[in-house]
Tab-separated table of C-alpha atoms and ligand atoms in Angstrom:
chain	number	residue	atom	x	y	z
A	1	MET	CA	0.000	0.000	0.000
A	2	ALA	CA	2.678	2.528	0.979
A	3	THR	CA	6.351	2.416	1.835
A	4	GLY	CA	8.108	4.593	4.397
A	5	LYS	CA	9.833	6.544	1.671
A	6	GLU	CA	6.575	7.373	-0.111
A	7	LEU	CA	4.969	8.430	3.141
A	8	GLU	CA	7.879	10.677	3.978
A	9	PHE	CA	6.776	13.086	1.294
A	10	LYS	CA	3.095	12.974	2.018
A	11	ASN	CA	1.296	15.231	4.360
A	12	LYS	CA	-1.101	13.887	6.894
A	13	LEU	CA	-3.488	11.427	5.314
A	14	ASP	CA	-6.501	10.442	7.289
A	15	VAL	CA	-8.216	7.076	6.846
A	16	SER	CA	-11.753	7.272	8.239
A	17	GLY	CA	-10.619	9.114	11.343
A	18	ARG	CA	-9.025	6.122	13.055
A	19	VAL	CA	-5.657	5.963	11.272
A	20	CYS	CA	-3.297	8.793	10.301
A	21	PHE	CA	-0.007	8.645	8.437
A	22	LEU	CA	2.474	11.048	9.979
A	23	LYS	CA	6.104	11.975	9.838
A	24	GLY	CA	7.500	10.576	13.086
A	25	THR	CA	10.739	11.194	14.956
A	26	GLY	CA	13.797	11.269	12.694
A	27	ASP	CA	11.405	11.867	9.786
A	28	LEU	CA	10.530	8.153	9.772
A	29	ALA	CA	6.989	7.348	8.671
A	30	LYS	CA	4.574	6.329	11.381
A	31	LEU	CA	0.924	5.428	11.736
A	32	SER	CA	-1.162	6.846	14.515
A	33	ILE	CA	-4.232	4.802	15.449
A	34	THR	CA	-7.143	5.828	17.644
A	35	THR	CA	-9.977	3.557	18.739
A	36	LYS	CA	-12.747	4.015	21.279
A	37	TRP	CA	-10.580	2.132	23.804
A	38	SER	CA	-7.008	3.044	23.003
A	39	SER	CA	-4.350	4.765	20.926
A	40	ALA	CA	-1.219	3.352	19.292
A	41	GLU	CA	1.709	4.361	17.101
A	42	ILE	CA	3.552	2.118	14.672
A	43	TYR	CA	6.645	2.929	12.608
A	44	LEU	CA	7.128	1.282	9.206
A	45	HIS	CA	10.793	1.060	10.222
A	46	GLY	CA	10.801	-2.416	11.768
A	47	ALA	CA	6.951	-2.492	11.775
A	48	HIS	CA	7.729	-1.281	15.250
A	49	ILE	CA	4.920	-0.496	17.693
A	50	THR	CA	6.250	2.351	19.821
A	51	HIS	CA	3.109	3.243	21.727
A	52	PHE	CA	-0.065	1.633	23.042
A	53	LYS	CA	-2.220	3.311	25.645
A	54	LYS	CA	-5.688	2.590	26.876
A	55	LYS	CA	-7.935	5.544	27.654
A	56	ASN	CA	-7.548	6.695	31.273
A	57	GLU	CA	-4.443	4.536	31.773
A	58	GLU	CA	-0.707	5.150	31.660
A	59	PRO	CA	0.994	3.917	28.434
A	60	LEU	CA	1.447	0.159	28.448
A	61	LEU	CA	4.664	0.236	26.476
A	62	PHE	CA	7.960	1.814	27.475
A	63	LEU	CA	9.847	3.894	24.900
A	64	SER	CA	13.303	5.239	25.744
A	65	GLN	CA	13.810	9.006	25.647
A	66	GLU	CA	17.241	8.232	24.200
A	67	SER	CA	16.044	5.960	21.411
A	68	ARG	CA	17.528	6.407	17.983
A	69	PHE	CA	15.102	6.848	15.107
A	70	GLU	CA	17.424	6.219	12.177
A	71	GLU	CA	17.699	3.942	9.187
A	72	GLY	CA	19.735	0.875	10.113
A	73	GLN	CA	19.193	1.307	13.885
A	74	ALA	CA	16.642	-0.412	16.091
A	75	ILE	CA	14.181	1.686	18.078
A	76	ARG	CA	14.704	1.226	21.849
A	77	GLY	CA	11.394	0.340	23.462
A	78	GLY	CA	7.922	-0.564	22.236
A	79	ILE	CA	7.846	-3.927	20.466
A	80	PRO	CA	10.821	-4.760	18.232
A	81	ILE	CA	10.351	-7.795	15.978
A	82	ILE	CA	13.253	-10.178	16.484
A	83	PHE	CA	13.791	-12.412	13.440
A	84	PRO	CA	15.394	-14.659	12.162
A	85	TRP	CA	17.895	-14.965	15.015
A	86	PHE	CA	17.902	-13.891	18.637
A	87	GLY	CA	20.945	-12.256	20.244
A	88	ALA	CA	24.333	-11.583	18.749
A	89	LYS	CA	25.591	-13.044	15.456
A	90	GLU	CA	29.069	-12.113	14.287
A	91	GLY	CA	29.068	-9.759	11.304
A	92	PHE	CA	25.279	-9.328	11.413
A	93	PRO	CA	22.860	-7.089	13.337
A	94	ALA	CA	22.026	-8.297	16.852
A	95	HIS	CA	18.531	-9.822	17.135
A	96	GLY	CA	18.189	-10.241	13.341
A	97	PHE	CA	17.374	-7.822	10.548
A	98	ALA	CA	13.572	-7.530	10.769
A	99	ARG	CA	13.679	-4.699	13.306
A	100	VAL	CA	15.942	-2.493	11.181
A	101	LYS	CA	14.240	-2.936	7.811
A	102	ASP	CA	11.468	-0.893	6.225
A	103	TRP	CA	8.213	-2.804	6.153
A	104	VAL	CA	5.250	-2.159	3.871
A	105	LEU	CA	1.699	-1.563	5.020
A	106	LYS	CA	-0.515	-3.857	2.925
A	107	GLU	CA	-3.959	-3.307	4.329
A	108	ILE	CA	-5.978	-1.578	7.024
A	109	VAL	CA	-9.168	-3.243	8.242
A	110	MET	CA	-11.664	-1.360	10.387
A	111	THR	CA	-13.681	-3.951	12.260
A	112	ARG	CA	-17.353	-3.441	12.994
A	113	GLU	CA	-16.822	-3.537	16.742
A	114	GLY	CA	-14.262	-0.703	16.501
A	115	SER	CA	-10.762	-2.134	16.459
A	116	VAL	CA	-8.232	-1.435	13.702
A	117	GLU	CA	-6.202	-4.223	12.074
A	118	LEU	CA	-3.022	-3.352	10.212
A	119	HIS	CA	-1.304	-5.840	7.923
A	120	PHE	CA	2.407	-5.377	7.294
A	121	SER	CA	4.827	-7.310	5.155
A	122	LEU	CA	8.609	-7.341	4.754
A	123	PRO	CA	9.231	-6.594	1.050
A	124	ASP	CA	11.556	-8.829	-0.994
A	125	SER	CA	14.010	-5.919	-1.402
A	126	GLU	CA	14.594	-5.978	2.395
A	127	LYS	CA	15.222	-9.738	2.605
A	128	PRO	CA	18.611	-11.417	2.233
A	129	GLU	CA	19.185	-13.188	-1.050
A	130	GLY	CA	18.772	-16.919	-1.277
A	131	VAL	CA	16.432	-17.420	1.695
A	132	PRO	CA	12.897	-17.916	0.352
A	133	PHE	CA	10.512	-16.850	3.077
A	134	ASP	CA	7.644	-14.388	3.546
A	135	LEU	CA	7.290	-12.446	6.765
A	136	ASP	CA	3.934	-10.827	7.548
A	137	TYR	CA	2.764	-9.062	10.675
A	138	THR	CA	-0.758	-8.205	11.771
A	139	VAL	CA	-1.395	-5.734	14.569
A	140	SER	CA	-4.892	-5.384	15.949
A	141	VAL	CA	-5.446	-2.264	18.051
A	142	GLY	CA	-8.527	-2.303	20.246
A	143	GLU	CA	-9.183	-2.841	23.913
A	144	THR	CA	-6.111	-5.075	23.799
A	145	LEU	CA	-3.137	-5.277	21.473
A	146	ARG	CA	-3.164	-8.446	19.361
A	147	LEU	CA	-0.064	-9.396	17.378
A	148	ARG	CA	0.497	-12.100	14.778
A	149	LEU	CA	3.865	-12.758	13.172
A	150	ILE	CA	3.493	-15.085	10.196
A	151	VAL	CA	6.471	-16.854	8.619
A	152	ILE	CA	6.024	-18.769	5.355
A	153	ASN	CA	8.694	-21.061	3.963
A	154	LYS	CA	8.421	-20.636	0.200
A	155	SER	CA	11.113	-23.154	-0.642
A	156	PRO	CA	9.821	-26.237	-2.519
A	157	ASP	CA	12.464	-28.490	-1.003
A	158	ARG	CA	14.384	-26.860	1.870
A	159	GLU	CA	13.601	-26.529	5.539
A	160	PHE	CA	13.761	-23.003	6.991
A	161	VAL	CA	15.073	-22.767	10.557
A	162	TYR	CA	14.697	-19.519	12.510
A	163	GLU	CA	14.230	-17.870	15.894
A	164	ASP	CA	11.584	-15.198	16.464
A	165	CYS	CA	10.506	-12.997	19.327
A	166	LEU	CA	8.146	-10.096	20.002
A	167	HIS	CA	10.437	-8.187	22.345
A	168	SER	CA	7.867	-6.145	24.275
A	169	TYR	CA	9.091	-3.397	26.622
A	170	PHE	CA	6.512	-2.559	29.320
A	171	ASN	CA	6.074	0.721	31.110
A	172	ILE	CA	6.010	0.180	34.879
A	173	GLY	CA	5.587	2.403	37.943
A	174	GLY	CA	8.829	1.265	39.616
A	175	VAL	CA	11.151	-1.699	39.117
A	176	ASN	CA	11.430	-2.329	42.866
A	177	SER	CA	7.731	-2.882	43.328
A	178	VAL	CA	6.722	-4.938	40.272
A	179	GLY	CA	6.386	-8.717	40.334
A	180	ILE	CA	6.184	-11.136	37.409
A	181	SER	CA	4.132	-14.328	37.662
A	182	GLY	CA	3.532	-17.334	35.424
A	183	LEU	CA	7.017	-18.837	35.195
A	184	LYS	CA	7.363	-20.883	38.399
A	185	GLY	CA	8.871	-24.308	37.728
A	186	VAL	CA	10.116	-23.326	34.238
A	187	ASN	CA	13.742	-24.000	33.258
A	188	TYR	CA	15.734	-21.034	32.018
A	189	ARG	CA	19.134	-19.993	30.766
A	190	ASP	CA	20.523	-17.245	32.975
A	191	LYS	CA	22.438	-14.905	30.679
A	192	VAL	CA	23.889	-12.945	33.620
A	193	ALA	CA	25.369	-16.206	35.007
A	194	ASP	CA	27.087	-17.329	31.802
A	195	PHE	CA	23.948	-19.043	30.459
A	196	ALA	CA	23.722	-21.378	33.476
A	197	GLU	CA	20.639	-23.609	33.358
A	198	LYS	CA	18.336	-22.955	36.287
A	199	THR	CA	14.744	-23.554	37.345
A	200	GLU	CA	12.470	-20.707	38.390
A	201	THR	CA	11.435	-21.107	42.016
A	202	ALA	CA	9.556	-17.851	42.520
A	203	GLU	CA	5.791	-17.603	42.246
A	204	ILE	CA	6.334	-13.868	41.789
A	205	ILE	CA	9.693	-12.842	40.317
A	206	LYS	CA	11.120	-9.642	41.815
A	207	ILE	CA	13.850	-7.550	40.190
A	208	SER	CA	16.718	-6.134	42.271
A	209	SER	CA	19.670	-6.519	39.890
A	210	GLU	CA	20.269	-7.169	36.184
A	211	VAL	CA	17.862	-9.838	34.933
A	212	ASP	CA	18.347	-11.532	31.560
A	213	ARG	CA	16.670	-14.927	31.411
A	214	VAL	CA	15.494	-17.105	28.568
A	215	TYR	CA	12.729	-19.382	29.859
A	216	MET	CA	12.353	-22.513	27.736
A	217	ASP	CA	9.483	-24.847	26.890
A	218	THR	CA	6.799	-22.590	28.279
A	219	LEU	CA	3.493	-21.604	26.731
A	220	SER	CA	2.291	-19.917	29.912
A	221	THR	CA	0.579	-16.582	30.192
A	222	VAL	CA	2.771	-14.135	32.119
A	223	GLU	CA	1.466	-11.277	34.271
A	224	ILE	CA	3.236	-8.147	35.465
A	225	HIS	CA	1.799	-6.951	38.774
A	226	ASP	CA	2.383	-3.234	39.131
A	227	PRO	CA	1.107	-1.803	42.439
A	228	ALA	CA	2.498	1.688	41.724
A	229	LEU	CA	0.367	2.016	38.579
A	230	ARG	CA	-2.374	-0.093	40.190
A	231	ARG	CA	-2.641	-2.447	37.269
A	232	LYS	CA	-1.829	-5.899	36.019
A	233	ILE	CA	-0.465	-6.431	32.515
A	234	ARG	CA	-1.228	-9.800	30.939
A	235	ILE	CA	0.835	-11.339	28.134
A	236	GLU	CA	-0.922	-14.307	26.505
A	237	LYS	CA	0.702	-16.206	23.691
A	238	GLU	CA	0.261	-19.038	21.202
A	239	ASN	CA	2.932	-20.938	19.268
A	240	SER	CA	5.627	-19.458	21.476
A	241	THR	CA	7.648	-21.821	23.614
A	242	SER	CA	10.167	-19.324	24.999
A	243	THR	CA	9.738	-16.277	27.238
A	244	VAL	CA	12.512	-13.768	27.943
A	245	VAL	CA	12.562	-11.490	30.971
A	246	TRP	CA	15.023	-8.608	30.776
A	247	ASN	CA	15.932	-5.564	32.817
A	248	PRO	CA	19.406	-4.085	32.210
A	249	TRP	CA	19.758	-2.554	35.678
A	250	ILE	CA	22.359	0.160	36.414
A	251	ALA	CA	25.658	-0.728	34.681
A	252	LYS	CA	24.110	-2.038	31.475
A	253	ALA	CA	21.732	0.944	31.309
A	254	GLN	CA	24.773	3.220	31.456
A	255	ALA	CA	26.550	1.212	28.783
A	256	LEU	CA	23.663	1.317	26.296
A	257	PRO	CA	24.028	4.387	24.058
A	258	ASP	CA	20.298	4.619	23.345
A	259	PHE	CA	18.913	4.154	26.853
A	260	GLY	CA	18.723	6.649	29.730
A	261	ASN	CA	20.795	5.937	32.852
A	262	GLU	CA	17.734	5.868	35.106
A	263	GLU	CA	15.251	4.336	32.680
A	264	TYR	CA	15.797	0.791	33.951
A	265	GLN	CA	13.555	1.790	36.857
A	266	LYS	CA	10.550	2.299	34.611
A	267	MET	CA	10.631	-0.716	32.305
A	268	VAL	CA	10.727	-4.460	32.098
A	269	CYS	CA	10.772	-6.647	29.002
A	270	VAL	CA	8.647	-9.778	28.864
A	271	GLU	CA	9.285	-11.211	25.412
A	272	SER	CA	7.423	-14.019	23.653
A	273	GLY	CA	9.014	-16.164	20.972
A	274	ASN	CA	10.861	-19.311	19.987
A	275	LEU	CA	14.570	-19.273	20.742
A	276	GLY	CA	17.574	-21.506	21.238
A	277	LYS	CA	16.462	-25.104	21.480
A	278	ASN	CA	12.895	-23.875	20.892
A	279	LYS	CA	13.782	-22.481	17.459
A	280	VAL	CA	11.326	-23.237	14.642
A	281	SER	CA	12.012	-25.669	11.786
A	282	LEU	CA	9.552	-25.030	8.983
A	283	ALA	CA	9.121	-27.729	6.373
A	284	PRO	CA	9.009	-26.644	2.679
A	285	GLY	CA	5.755	-24.799	1.860
A	286	LYS	CA	4.676	-24.595	5.514
A	287	SER	CA	3.912	-21.550	7.667
A	288	ALA	CA	3.922	-20.745	11.376
A	289	VAL	CA	2.115	-18.015	13.318
A	290	LEU	CA	3.393	-16.551	16.575
A	291	LYS	CA	0.497	-14.893	18.421
A	292	VAL	CA	0.642	-12.535	21.388
A	293	GLU	CA	-2.156	-10.636	23.111
A	294	ILE	CA	-1.341	-7.865	25.576
A	295	SER	CA	-4.048	-6.580	27.902
A	296	SER	CA	-4.293	-4.779	31.214
A	297	SER	CA	-6.713	-4.535	34.080
A	298	SER	CA	-6.948	-2.478	37.209
A	299	SER	CA	-5.519	-4.196	40.290
A	300	LEU	CA	-7.155	-1.892	42.836
B	1	BG6	O1	20.368	-4.075	22.819
B	1	BG6	P1	19.499	-5.088	22.114
B	1	BG6	O2	20.186	-5.751	20.960
B	1	BG6	O3	18.185	-4.471	21.708
B	1	BG6	O4	19.177	-6.210	23.143
B	1	BG6	C1	18.571	-5.912	24.356
B	1	BG6	C2	18.430	-7.166	25.221
B	1	BG6	O5	17.463	-8.002	24.619
B	1	BG6	C3	17.140	-9.157	25.405
B	1	BG6	O6	16.173	-9.879	24.741
B	1	BG6	C4	18.381	-10.000	25.565
B	1	BG6	O7	18.090	-11.160	26.324
B	1	BG6	C5	19.472	-9.170	26.230
B	1	BG6	O8	20.653	-9.934	26.360
B	1	BG6	C6	19.740	-7.923	25.407
B	1	BG6	O9	20.677	-7.118	26.082
């Protein structure tokens, strides 16, 4: 429908009052969505959701004040799409290329009940040569945020193996008071302890130092209990067997060039995907859909 570069030169274009194309930070094209329940912003750069807020609530997603908004750089905060690898890979961008490429908006669907569905696709020009796959992304903005990342292996005879992750950054009232539930009994790799394999023992995980854990073989819904903002954030997922919990804490926050020194106090990442031994092997011609739904409720 429209690429970032085309949008850059267009003035505001309104689609039935619920969706606007705008020039965002760094002159990158963004979509602004308003529904009767919520508002959201999505950049075509990375098909990156940078904002989701329900009416009369604080924003659900954290976005760093220091984020870069530049071609070739990932936005810090919101929901980066991690694909087709997670973490570092020598000579390649960390966490894959999907988050630093320009996606195309294919379709906008206004549903009768009032939500807005946006369909994005990674164009062939942004894909590496010789790997035949399609990558589509559907974002449904309504009372909740519903995400679907669709991978299609177009090869007639070769398997396609990849990792994926919707790396959601949540806005919280204070890191010392939040608790994360839903992972008790799950095995994880502790990245701050040299990838040691451990088992989660806490019903409610508390954060008081750097946390960087890849929980494996878990389909569980995770909840963030936030007494300071008097709400509970719920992250439900399908076709995702890994969950990552990340907070950089003090030293790492200072070391990150695109993250404020104090911002670790106001965010936590709970990421849903398929990583490491949970990576996906897609047979020729097959597709897989990673689904995540993010909602919140008052915990008064
Ligand atoms: O700085 P990046 O590439 O966006 O990564 C942020 C973090 O992302 C998390 O998913 C990883 O587990 C962390 O190890 C990493 O530091």
